[in-house]
Short mmCIF file of C-alpha atoms and ligand atoms in Angstrom, two decimals:
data_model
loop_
_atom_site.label_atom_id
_atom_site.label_comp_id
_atom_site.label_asym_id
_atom_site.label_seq_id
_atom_site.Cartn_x
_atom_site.Cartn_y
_atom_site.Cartn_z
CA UNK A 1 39.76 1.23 -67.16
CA UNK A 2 39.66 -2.51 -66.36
CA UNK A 3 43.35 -3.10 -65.68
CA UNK A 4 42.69 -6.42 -64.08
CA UNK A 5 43.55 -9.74 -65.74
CA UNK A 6 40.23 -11.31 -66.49
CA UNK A 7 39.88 -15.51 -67.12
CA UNK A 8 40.45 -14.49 -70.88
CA UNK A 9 44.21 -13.57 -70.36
CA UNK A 10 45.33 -16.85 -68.82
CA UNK A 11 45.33 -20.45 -70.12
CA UNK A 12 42.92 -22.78 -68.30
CA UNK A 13 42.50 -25.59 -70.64
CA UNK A 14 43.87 -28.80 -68.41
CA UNK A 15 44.27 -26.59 -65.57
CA UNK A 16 43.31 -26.88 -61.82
CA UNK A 17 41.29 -23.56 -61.44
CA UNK A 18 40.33 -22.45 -57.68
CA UNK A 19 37.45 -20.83 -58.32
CA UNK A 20 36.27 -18.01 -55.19
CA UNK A 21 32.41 -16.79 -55.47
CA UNK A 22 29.40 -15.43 -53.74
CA UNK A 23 26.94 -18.45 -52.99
CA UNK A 24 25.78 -16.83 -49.95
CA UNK A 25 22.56 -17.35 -50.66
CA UNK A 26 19.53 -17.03 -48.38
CA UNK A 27 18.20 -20.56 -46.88
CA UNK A 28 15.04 -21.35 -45.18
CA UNK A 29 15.36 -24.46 -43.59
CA UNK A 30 18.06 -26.24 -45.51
CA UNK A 31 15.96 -24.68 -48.87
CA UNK A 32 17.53 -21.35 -51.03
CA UNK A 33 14.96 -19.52 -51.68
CA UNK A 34 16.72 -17.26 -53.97
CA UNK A 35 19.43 -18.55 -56.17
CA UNK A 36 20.54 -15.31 -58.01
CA UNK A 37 23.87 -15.44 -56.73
CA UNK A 38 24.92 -19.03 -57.73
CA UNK A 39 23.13 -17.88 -61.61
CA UNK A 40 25.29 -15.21 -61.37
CA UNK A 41 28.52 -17.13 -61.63
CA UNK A 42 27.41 -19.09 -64.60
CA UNK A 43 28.84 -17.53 -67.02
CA UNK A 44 32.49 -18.09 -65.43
CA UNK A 45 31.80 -21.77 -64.12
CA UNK A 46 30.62 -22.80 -68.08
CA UNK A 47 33.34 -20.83 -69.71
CA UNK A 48 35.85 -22.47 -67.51
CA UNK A 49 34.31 -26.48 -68.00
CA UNK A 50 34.24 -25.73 -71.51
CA UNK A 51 37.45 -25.13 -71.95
CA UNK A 52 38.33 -28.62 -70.07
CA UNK A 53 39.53 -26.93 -66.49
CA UNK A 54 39.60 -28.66 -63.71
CA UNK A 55 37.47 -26.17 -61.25
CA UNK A 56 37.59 -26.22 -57.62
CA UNK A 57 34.43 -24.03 -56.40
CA UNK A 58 35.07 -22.08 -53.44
CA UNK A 59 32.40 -19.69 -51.26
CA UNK A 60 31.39 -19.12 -47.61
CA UNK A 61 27.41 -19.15 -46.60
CA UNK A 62 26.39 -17.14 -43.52
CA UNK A 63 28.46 -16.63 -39.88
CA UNK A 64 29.16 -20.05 -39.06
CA UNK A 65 31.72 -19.74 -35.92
CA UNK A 66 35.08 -20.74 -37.53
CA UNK A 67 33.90 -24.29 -36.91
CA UNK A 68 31.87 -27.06 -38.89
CA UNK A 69 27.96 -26.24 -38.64
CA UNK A 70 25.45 -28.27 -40.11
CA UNK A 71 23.22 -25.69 -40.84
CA UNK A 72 25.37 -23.67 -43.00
CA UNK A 73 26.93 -26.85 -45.07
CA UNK A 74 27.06 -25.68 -49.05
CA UNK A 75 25.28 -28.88 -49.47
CA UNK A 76 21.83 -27.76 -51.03
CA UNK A 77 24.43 -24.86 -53.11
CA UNK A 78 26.06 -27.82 -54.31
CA UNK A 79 23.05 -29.81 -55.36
CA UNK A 80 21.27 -26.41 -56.82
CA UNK A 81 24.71 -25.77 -58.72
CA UNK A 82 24.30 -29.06 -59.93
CA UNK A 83 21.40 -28.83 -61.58
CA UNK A 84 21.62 -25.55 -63.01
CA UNK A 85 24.97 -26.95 -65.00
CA UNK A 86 22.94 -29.98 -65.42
CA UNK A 87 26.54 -31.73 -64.46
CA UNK A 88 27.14 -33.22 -61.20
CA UNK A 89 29.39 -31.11 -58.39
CA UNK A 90 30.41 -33.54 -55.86
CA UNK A 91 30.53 -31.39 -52.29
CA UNK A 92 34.37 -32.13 -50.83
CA UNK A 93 33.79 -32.76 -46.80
CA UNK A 94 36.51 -29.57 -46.38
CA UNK A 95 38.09 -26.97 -47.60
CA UNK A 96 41.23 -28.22 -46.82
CA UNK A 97 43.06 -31.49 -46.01
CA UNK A 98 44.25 -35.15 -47.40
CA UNK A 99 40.65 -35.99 -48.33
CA UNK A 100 39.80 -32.88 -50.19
CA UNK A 101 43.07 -32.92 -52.10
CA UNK A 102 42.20 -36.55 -53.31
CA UNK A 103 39.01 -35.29 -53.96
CA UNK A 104 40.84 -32.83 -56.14
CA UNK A 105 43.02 -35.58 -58.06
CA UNK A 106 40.71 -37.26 -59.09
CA UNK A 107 38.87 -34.21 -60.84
CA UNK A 108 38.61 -34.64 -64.61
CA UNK A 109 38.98 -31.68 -67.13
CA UNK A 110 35.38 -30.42 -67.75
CA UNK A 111 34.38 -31.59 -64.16
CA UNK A 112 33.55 -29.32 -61.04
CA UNK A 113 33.85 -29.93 -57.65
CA UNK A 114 32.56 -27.64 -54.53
CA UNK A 115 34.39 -27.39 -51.29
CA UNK A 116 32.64 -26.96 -47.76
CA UNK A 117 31.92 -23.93 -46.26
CA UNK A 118 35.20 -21.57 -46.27
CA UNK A 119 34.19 -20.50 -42.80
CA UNK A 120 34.48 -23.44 -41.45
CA UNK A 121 37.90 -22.84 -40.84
CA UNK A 122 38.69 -19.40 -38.65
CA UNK A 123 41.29 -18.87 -40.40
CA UNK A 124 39.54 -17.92 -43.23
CA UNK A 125 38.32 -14.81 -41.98
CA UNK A 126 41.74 -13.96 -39.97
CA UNK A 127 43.39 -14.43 -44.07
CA UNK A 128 45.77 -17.35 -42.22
CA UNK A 129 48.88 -17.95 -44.07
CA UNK A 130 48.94 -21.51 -43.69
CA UNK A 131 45.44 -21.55 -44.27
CA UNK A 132 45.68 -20.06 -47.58
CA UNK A 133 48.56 -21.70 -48.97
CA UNK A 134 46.90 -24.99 -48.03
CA UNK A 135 43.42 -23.88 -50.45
CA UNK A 136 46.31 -22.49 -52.91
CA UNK A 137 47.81 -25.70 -53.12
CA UNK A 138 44.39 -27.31 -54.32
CA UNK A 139 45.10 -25.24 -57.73
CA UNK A 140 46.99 -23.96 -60.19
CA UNK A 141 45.46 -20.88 -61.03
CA UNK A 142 43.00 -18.33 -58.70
CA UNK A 143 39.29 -16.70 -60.22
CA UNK A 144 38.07 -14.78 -57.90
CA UNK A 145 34.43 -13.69 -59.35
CA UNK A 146 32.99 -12.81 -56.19
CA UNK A 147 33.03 -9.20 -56.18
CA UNK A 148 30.77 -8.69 -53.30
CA UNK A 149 33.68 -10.62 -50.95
CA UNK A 150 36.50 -8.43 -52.54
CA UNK A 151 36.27 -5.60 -49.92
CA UNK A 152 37.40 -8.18 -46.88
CA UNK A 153 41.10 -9.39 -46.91
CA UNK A 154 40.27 -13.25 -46.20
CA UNK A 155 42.34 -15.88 -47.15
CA UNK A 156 40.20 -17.12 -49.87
CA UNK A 157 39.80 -13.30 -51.12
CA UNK A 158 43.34 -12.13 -50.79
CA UNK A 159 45.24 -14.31 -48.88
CA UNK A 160 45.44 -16.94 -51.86
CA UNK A 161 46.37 -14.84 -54.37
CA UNK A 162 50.14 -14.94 -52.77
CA UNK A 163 50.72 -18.48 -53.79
CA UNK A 164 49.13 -18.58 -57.46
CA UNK A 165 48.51 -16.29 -60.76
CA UNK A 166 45.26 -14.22 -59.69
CA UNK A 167 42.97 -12.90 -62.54
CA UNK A 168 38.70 -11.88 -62.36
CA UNK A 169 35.43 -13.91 -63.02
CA UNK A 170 32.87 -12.17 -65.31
CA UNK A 171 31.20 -11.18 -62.41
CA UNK A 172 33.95 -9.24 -60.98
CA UNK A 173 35.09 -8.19 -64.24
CA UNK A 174 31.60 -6.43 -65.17
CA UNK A 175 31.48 -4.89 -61.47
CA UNK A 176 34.73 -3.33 -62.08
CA UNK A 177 34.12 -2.07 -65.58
CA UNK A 178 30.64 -0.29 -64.60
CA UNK A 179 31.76 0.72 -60.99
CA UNK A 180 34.82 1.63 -62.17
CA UNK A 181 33.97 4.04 -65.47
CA UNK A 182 31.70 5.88 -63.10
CA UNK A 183 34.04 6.81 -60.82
CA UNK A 184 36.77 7.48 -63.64
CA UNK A 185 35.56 8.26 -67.00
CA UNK A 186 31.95 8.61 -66.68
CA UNK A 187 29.97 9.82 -69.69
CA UNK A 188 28.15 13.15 -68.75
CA UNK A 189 25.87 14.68 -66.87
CA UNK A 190 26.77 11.94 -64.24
CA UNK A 191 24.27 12.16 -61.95
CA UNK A 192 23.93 10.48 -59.05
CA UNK A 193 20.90 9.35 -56.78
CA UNK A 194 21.13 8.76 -52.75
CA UNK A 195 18.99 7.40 -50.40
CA UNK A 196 18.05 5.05 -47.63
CA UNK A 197 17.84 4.90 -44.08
CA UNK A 198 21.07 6.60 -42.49
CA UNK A 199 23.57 9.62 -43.78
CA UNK A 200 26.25 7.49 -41.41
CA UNK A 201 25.94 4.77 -43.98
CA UNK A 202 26.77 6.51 -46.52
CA UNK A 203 28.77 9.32 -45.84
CA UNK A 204 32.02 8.51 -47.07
CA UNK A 205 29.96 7.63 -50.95
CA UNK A 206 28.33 10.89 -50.58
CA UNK A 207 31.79 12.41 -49.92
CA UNK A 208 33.72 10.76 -52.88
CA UNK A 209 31.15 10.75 -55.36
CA UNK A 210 30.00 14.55 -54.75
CA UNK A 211 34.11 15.39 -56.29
CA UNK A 212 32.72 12.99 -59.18
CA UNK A 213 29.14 14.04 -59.78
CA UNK A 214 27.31 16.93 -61.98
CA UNK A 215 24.31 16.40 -59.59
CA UNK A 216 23.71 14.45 -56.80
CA UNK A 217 19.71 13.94 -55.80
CA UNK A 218 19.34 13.43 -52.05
CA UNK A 219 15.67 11.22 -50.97
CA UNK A 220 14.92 9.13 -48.20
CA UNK A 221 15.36 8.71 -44.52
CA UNK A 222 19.25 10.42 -44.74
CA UNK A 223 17.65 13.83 -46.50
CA UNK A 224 15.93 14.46 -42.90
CA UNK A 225 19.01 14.84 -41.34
CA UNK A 226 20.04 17.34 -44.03
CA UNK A 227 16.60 19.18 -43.69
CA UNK A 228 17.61 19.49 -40.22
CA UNK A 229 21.06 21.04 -40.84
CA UNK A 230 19.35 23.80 -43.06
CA UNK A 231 17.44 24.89 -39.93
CA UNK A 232 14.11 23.22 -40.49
CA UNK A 233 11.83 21.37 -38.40
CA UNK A 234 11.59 17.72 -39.12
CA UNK A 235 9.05 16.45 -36.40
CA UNK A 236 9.39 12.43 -35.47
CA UNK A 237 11.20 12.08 -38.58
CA UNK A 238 14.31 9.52 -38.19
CA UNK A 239 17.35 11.99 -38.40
CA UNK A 240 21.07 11.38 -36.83
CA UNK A 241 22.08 14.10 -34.56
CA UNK A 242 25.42 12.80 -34.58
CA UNK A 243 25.77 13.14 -38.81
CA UNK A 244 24.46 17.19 -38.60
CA UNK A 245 28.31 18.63 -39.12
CA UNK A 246 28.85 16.12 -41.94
CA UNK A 247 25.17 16.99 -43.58
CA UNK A 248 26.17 21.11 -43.47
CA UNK A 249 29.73 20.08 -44.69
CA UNK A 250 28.16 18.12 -47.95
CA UNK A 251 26.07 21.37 -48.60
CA UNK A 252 28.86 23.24 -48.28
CA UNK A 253 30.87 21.42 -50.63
CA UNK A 254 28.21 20.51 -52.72
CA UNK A 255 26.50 23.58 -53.60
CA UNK A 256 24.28 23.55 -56.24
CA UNK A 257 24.92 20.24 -57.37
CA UNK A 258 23.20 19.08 -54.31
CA UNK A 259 19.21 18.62 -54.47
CA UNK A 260 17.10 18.21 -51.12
CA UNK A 261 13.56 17.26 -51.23
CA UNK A 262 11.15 20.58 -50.87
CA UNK A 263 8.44 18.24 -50.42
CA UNK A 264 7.87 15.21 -48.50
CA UNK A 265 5.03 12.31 -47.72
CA UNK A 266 4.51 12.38 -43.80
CA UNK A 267 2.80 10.11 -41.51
CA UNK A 268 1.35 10.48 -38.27
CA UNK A 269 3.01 6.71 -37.55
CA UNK A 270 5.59 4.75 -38.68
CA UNK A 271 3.54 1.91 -39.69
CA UNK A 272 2.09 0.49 -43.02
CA UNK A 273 -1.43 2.08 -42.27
CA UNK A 274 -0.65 5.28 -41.07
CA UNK A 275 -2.77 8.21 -42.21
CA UNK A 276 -0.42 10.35 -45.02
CA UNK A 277 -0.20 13.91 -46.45
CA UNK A 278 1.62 15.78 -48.75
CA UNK A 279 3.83 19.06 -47.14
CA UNK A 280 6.11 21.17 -47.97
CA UNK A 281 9.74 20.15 -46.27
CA UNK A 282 9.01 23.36 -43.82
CA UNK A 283 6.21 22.79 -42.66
CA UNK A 284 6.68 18.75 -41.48
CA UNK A 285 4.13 18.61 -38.42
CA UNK A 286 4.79 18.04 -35.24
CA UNK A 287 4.70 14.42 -34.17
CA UNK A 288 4.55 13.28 -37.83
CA UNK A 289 7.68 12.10 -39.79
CA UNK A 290 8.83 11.64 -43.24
CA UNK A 291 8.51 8.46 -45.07
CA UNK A 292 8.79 9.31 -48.59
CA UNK A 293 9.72 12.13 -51.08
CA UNK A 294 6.64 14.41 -52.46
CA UNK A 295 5.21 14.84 -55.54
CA UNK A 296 7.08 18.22 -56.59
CA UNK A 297 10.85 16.36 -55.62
CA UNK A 298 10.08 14.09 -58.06
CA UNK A 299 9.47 16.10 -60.67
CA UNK A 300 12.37 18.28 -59.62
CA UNK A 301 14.81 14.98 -59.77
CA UNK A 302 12.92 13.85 -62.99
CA UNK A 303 13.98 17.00 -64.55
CA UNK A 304 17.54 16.68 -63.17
CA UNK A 305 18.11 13.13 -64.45
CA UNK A 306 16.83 14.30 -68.42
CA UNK A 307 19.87 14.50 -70.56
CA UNK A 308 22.11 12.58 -68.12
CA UNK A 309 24.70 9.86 -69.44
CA UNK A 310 25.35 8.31 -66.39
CA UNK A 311 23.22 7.33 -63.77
CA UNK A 312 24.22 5.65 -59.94
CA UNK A 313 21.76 5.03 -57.40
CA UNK A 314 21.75 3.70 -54.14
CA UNK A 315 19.01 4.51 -51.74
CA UNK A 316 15.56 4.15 -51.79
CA UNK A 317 13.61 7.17 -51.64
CA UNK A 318 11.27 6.29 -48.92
CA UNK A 319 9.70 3.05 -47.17
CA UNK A 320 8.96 1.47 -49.98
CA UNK A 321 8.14 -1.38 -47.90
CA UNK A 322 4.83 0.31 -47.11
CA UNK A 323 3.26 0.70 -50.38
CA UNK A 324 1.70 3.95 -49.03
CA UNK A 325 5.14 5.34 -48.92
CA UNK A 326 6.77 3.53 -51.74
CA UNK A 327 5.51 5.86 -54.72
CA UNK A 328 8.51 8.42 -54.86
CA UNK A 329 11.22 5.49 -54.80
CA UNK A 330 9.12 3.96 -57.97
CA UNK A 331 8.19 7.26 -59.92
CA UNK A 332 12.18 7.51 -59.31
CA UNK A 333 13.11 3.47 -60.52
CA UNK A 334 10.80 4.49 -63.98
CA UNK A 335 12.40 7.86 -64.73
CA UNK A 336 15.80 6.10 -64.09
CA UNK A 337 14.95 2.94 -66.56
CA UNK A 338 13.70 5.12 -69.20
CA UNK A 339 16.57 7.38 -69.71
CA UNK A 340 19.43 6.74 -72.21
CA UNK A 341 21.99 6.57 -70.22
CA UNK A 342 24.07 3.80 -68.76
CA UNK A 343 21.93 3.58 -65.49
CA UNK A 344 24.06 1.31 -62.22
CA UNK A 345 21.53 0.75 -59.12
CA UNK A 346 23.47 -0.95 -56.03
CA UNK A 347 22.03 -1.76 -53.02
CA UNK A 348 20.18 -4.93 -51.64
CA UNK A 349 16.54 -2.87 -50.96
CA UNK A 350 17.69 -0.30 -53.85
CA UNK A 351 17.71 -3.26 -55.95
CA UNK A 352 14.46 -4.83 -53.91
CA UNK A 353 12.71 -1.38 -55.08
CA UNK A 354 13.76 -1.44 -59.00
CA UNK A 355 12.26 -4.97 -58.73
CA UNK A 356 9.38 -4.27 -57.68
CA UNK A 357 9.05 -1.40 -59.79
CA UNK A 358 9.49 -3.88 -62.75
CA UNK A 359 12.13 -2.39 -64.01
CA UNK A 360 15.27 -4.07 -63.42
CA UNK A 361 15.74 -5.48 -67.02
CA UNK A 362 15.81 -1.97 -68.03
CA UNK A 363 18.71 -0.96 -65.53
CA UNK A 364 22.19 -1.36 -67.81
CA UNK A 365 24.23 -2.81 -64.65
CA UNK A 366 22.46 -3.62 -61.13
CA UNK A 367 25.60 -4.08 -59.02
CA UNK A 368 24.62 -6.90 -56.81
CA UNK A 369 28.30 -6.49 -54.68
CA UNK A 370 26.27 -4.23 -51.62
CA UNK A 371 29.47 -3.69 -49.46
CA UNK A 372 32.08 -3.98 -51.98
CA UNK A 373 30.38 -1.89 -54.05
CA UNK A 374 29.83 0.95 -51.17
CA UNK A 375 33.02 0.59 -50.31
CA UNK A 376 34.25 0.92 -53.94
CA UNK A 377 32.34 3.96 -54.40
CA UNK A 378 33.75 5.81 -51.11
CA UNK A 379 37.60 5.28 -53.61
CA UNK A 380 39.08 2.72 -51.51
CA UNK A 381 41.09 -0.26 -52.45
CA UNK A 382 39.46 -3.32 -52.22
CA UNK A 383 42.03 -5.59 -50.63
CA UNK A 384 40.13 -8.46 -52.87
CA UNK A 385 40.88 -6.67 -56.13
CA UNK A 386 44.06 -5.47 -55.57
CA UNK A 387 45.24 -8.93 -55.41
CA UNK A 388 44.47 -9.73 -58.88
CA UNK A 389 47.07 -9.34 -61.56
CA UNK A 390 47.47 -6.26 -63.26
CA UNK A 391 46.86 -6.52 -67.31
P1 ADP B 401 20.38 -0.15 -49.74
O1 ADP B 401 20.11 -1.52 -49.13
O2 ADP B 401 19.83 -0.04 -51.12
O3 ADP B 401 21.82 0.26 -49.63
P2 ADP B 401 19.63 1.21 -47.31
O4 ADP B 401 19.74 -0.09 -46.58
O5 ADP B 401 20.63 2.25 -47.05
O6 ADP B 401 19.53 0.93 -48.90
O7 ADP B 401 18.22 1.88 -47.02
C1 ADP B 401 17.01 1.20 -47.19
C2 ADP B 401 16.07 1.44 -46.06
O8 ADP B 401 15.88 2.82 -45.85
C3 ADP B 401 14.73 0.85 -46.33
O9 ADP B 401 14.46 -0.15 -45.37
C4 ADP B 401 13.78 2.04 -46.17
O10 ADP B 401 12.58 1.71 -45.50
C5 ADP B 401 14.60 3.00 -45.36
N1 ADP B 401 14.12 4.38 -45.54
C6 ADP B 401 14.05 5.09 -46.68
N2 ADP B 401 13.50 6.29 -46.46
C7 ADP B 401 13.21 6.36 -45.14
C8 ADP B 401 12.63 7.35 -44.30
N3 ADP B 401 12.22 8.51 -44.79
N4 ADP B 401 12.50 7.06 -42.99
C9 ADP B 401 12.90 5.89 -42.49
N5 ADP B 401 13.47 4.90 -43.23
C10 ADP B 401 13.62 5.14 -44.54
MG1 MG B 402 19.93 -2.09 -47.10
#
């Protein structure tokens, strides 16, 4: 299943690691106000210190023009890192360059350094040769544990693993193993949950996975456009016109494994306040539009997910932003969490809603990749990946 070297199958004691992760973390002026992603790596940075590496940190942090940017310096990353490992890593002024690789010398084994912002440089997005060799030649060795990069071919992602040995992070490594057994192997029923805003989104997961899946539960803003297809009247609910072939060709395809919402919550706005009510899908009223799943869909999908083995979501159910319309996407989170079944959500607001559901800790693997893991799930190669060594 996982046929990716991992940092287990490759000697590191002594050795000048380049280490690639997410730290794109949300700042509010020069503050992150949520450091999941740079906990996240953790495990990898400490197993690689321990065993006396010398590890160069590598990430990018927001759209910085392919130039230096104050704003979006790894600075504060750094200085959170830092205390988290309760070990000082030093920021390097570059990525790249005569100061950075003297920066780099001097690194002792057990001691961690960070380099500026990747995207600094233009060339890290264009996955520049030179460019690449020049972070390659930092290191001896490449970990690349930052999954939710792996689906662009930069130079830090792919580019780099040309010039040295290439294996996976933890991170990476448990992304592939849970992402990857779905898709593969998975342990059935398999049944698979899909939601959000747009069909458009999604449609190339809802393609592959329906060839995968024993059932695949349709909620949220993409089921209107479905609804639609079948004929029915979906008032000022949001629906893509241009998706209606590709919503009748899923039905097609999917038969009966495919479950549509008979009932919805509508409002008469689309706004936090709005006045609500309960219909049946055919008979939405006119000027009032869909913002969650009813009462009878989620019993219908609660019955559908008892007995499954595996369980992937992605999609909340409704706007569970309002929390007028967020009860279908949380009766869904708790019938998910309680089953016994190796449950993977994925998806920044899917993973926003099992949050605030307060059930994330009862979730076996919430894939924080968003992208990569889309991308993953629609079957293709992810150019970040394919780099690393095969076991
Ligand atoms: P994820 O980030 O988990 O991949 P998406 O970004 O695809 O999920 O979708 C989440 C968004 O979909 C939320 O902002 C939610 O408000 C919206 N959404 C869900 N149901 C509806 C609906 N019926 N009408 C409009 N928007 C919806
Ligand atoms: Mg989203």
């Amino acid at each position: 299943m996982m046929n990716k070297k991992t940092v287990r199958d490759i000697e590191v004691r002594g050795k000048r690691v380049l280490l690639r992760v997410d730290f794109n973390v949300p700042l509010e002026g020069g503050t992150i106000t949520d450091d999941t992603r740079i906990r996240a790596a953790l495990p990898t940075i400490r197993y690689l210190l321990d065993r006396e590496a010398r590890v160069i940190i590598a990430s990018h942090l927001g759209r910085p023009k392919g130039k230096p940017e104050p704003a979006f310096s790894l600075r504060p990353v750094a200085e959170r890192l830092s205390q988290l490992l309760g070990q000082a890593v030093p920021l390097a002024p570059d990525s790249i360059g005569p100061e950075v690789k003297a920066m780099v010398e001097r690194l002792k084994p057990g001691e961690a350094l960070m380099l500026e912002n990747l995207r600094f440089h233009a060339e890290e997005e264009k996955n520049d040769p030179s460019y690449a060799k020049e972070l390659a030649s930092l290191a001896d060795v490449f970990v690349n544990d930052a999954f939710g990069a792996a689906h662009r071919a930069h130079a830090s992602t792919e580019g780099v693993a040309h010039y040295l040995p290439a294996v996976a992070g933890f991170l990476m490594e448990r992304e592939l193993l849970f992402l990857g057994k779905a898709l593969m192997q998975p342990d059935r029923p398999f049944v698979a949950i899909l939601g959000g805003a747009k069909i458009s989104d999604k449609i190339g997961v809802i393609t592959n996975l329906l060839g995968k899946v024993d059932k695949l539960l349709i909620g949220g803003g993409m089921a209107n456009t479905f609804l639609k297809a079948k004929g029915l009247h979906v008032g000022d609910s949001l629906v893509e016109d241009g998706s209606l072939e590709d919503a009748r060709r899923v039905m097609q395809e999917g038969g009966a494994k495919l479950r549509l919402p008979v009932d919805a919550v509508v409002a008469d706005a689309f706004s936090a306040n709005a006045a609500a009510r309960v219909v049946k899908v055919e008979a939405i009223p006119e000027g009032w539009r869909v913002l969650d799943i009813g009462p009878e869909t989620v019993e219908i999908f609660r019955q559908e997910l008892r007995g499954a083995k595996t369980v992937f979501w992605n999609g909340p159910m409704g706007v569970f932003e309002f929390p007028r319309f967020a009860e279908g996407t949380i009766a869904i989170a708790r019938a998910v969490a309680e089953l016994e079944a190796t449950t993977i959500v994925g998806g920044g607001d899917s993973v926003a809603a099992v949050e605030q559901a307060g059930v994330a800790d009862r979730i076996t693997h919430i894939s924080t990749g968003g992208g990569a893991s889309l991308e993953f799930l629609e079957g293709r190669v992810l150019p970040g990946v394919a780099a690393l060594a095969d076991k």
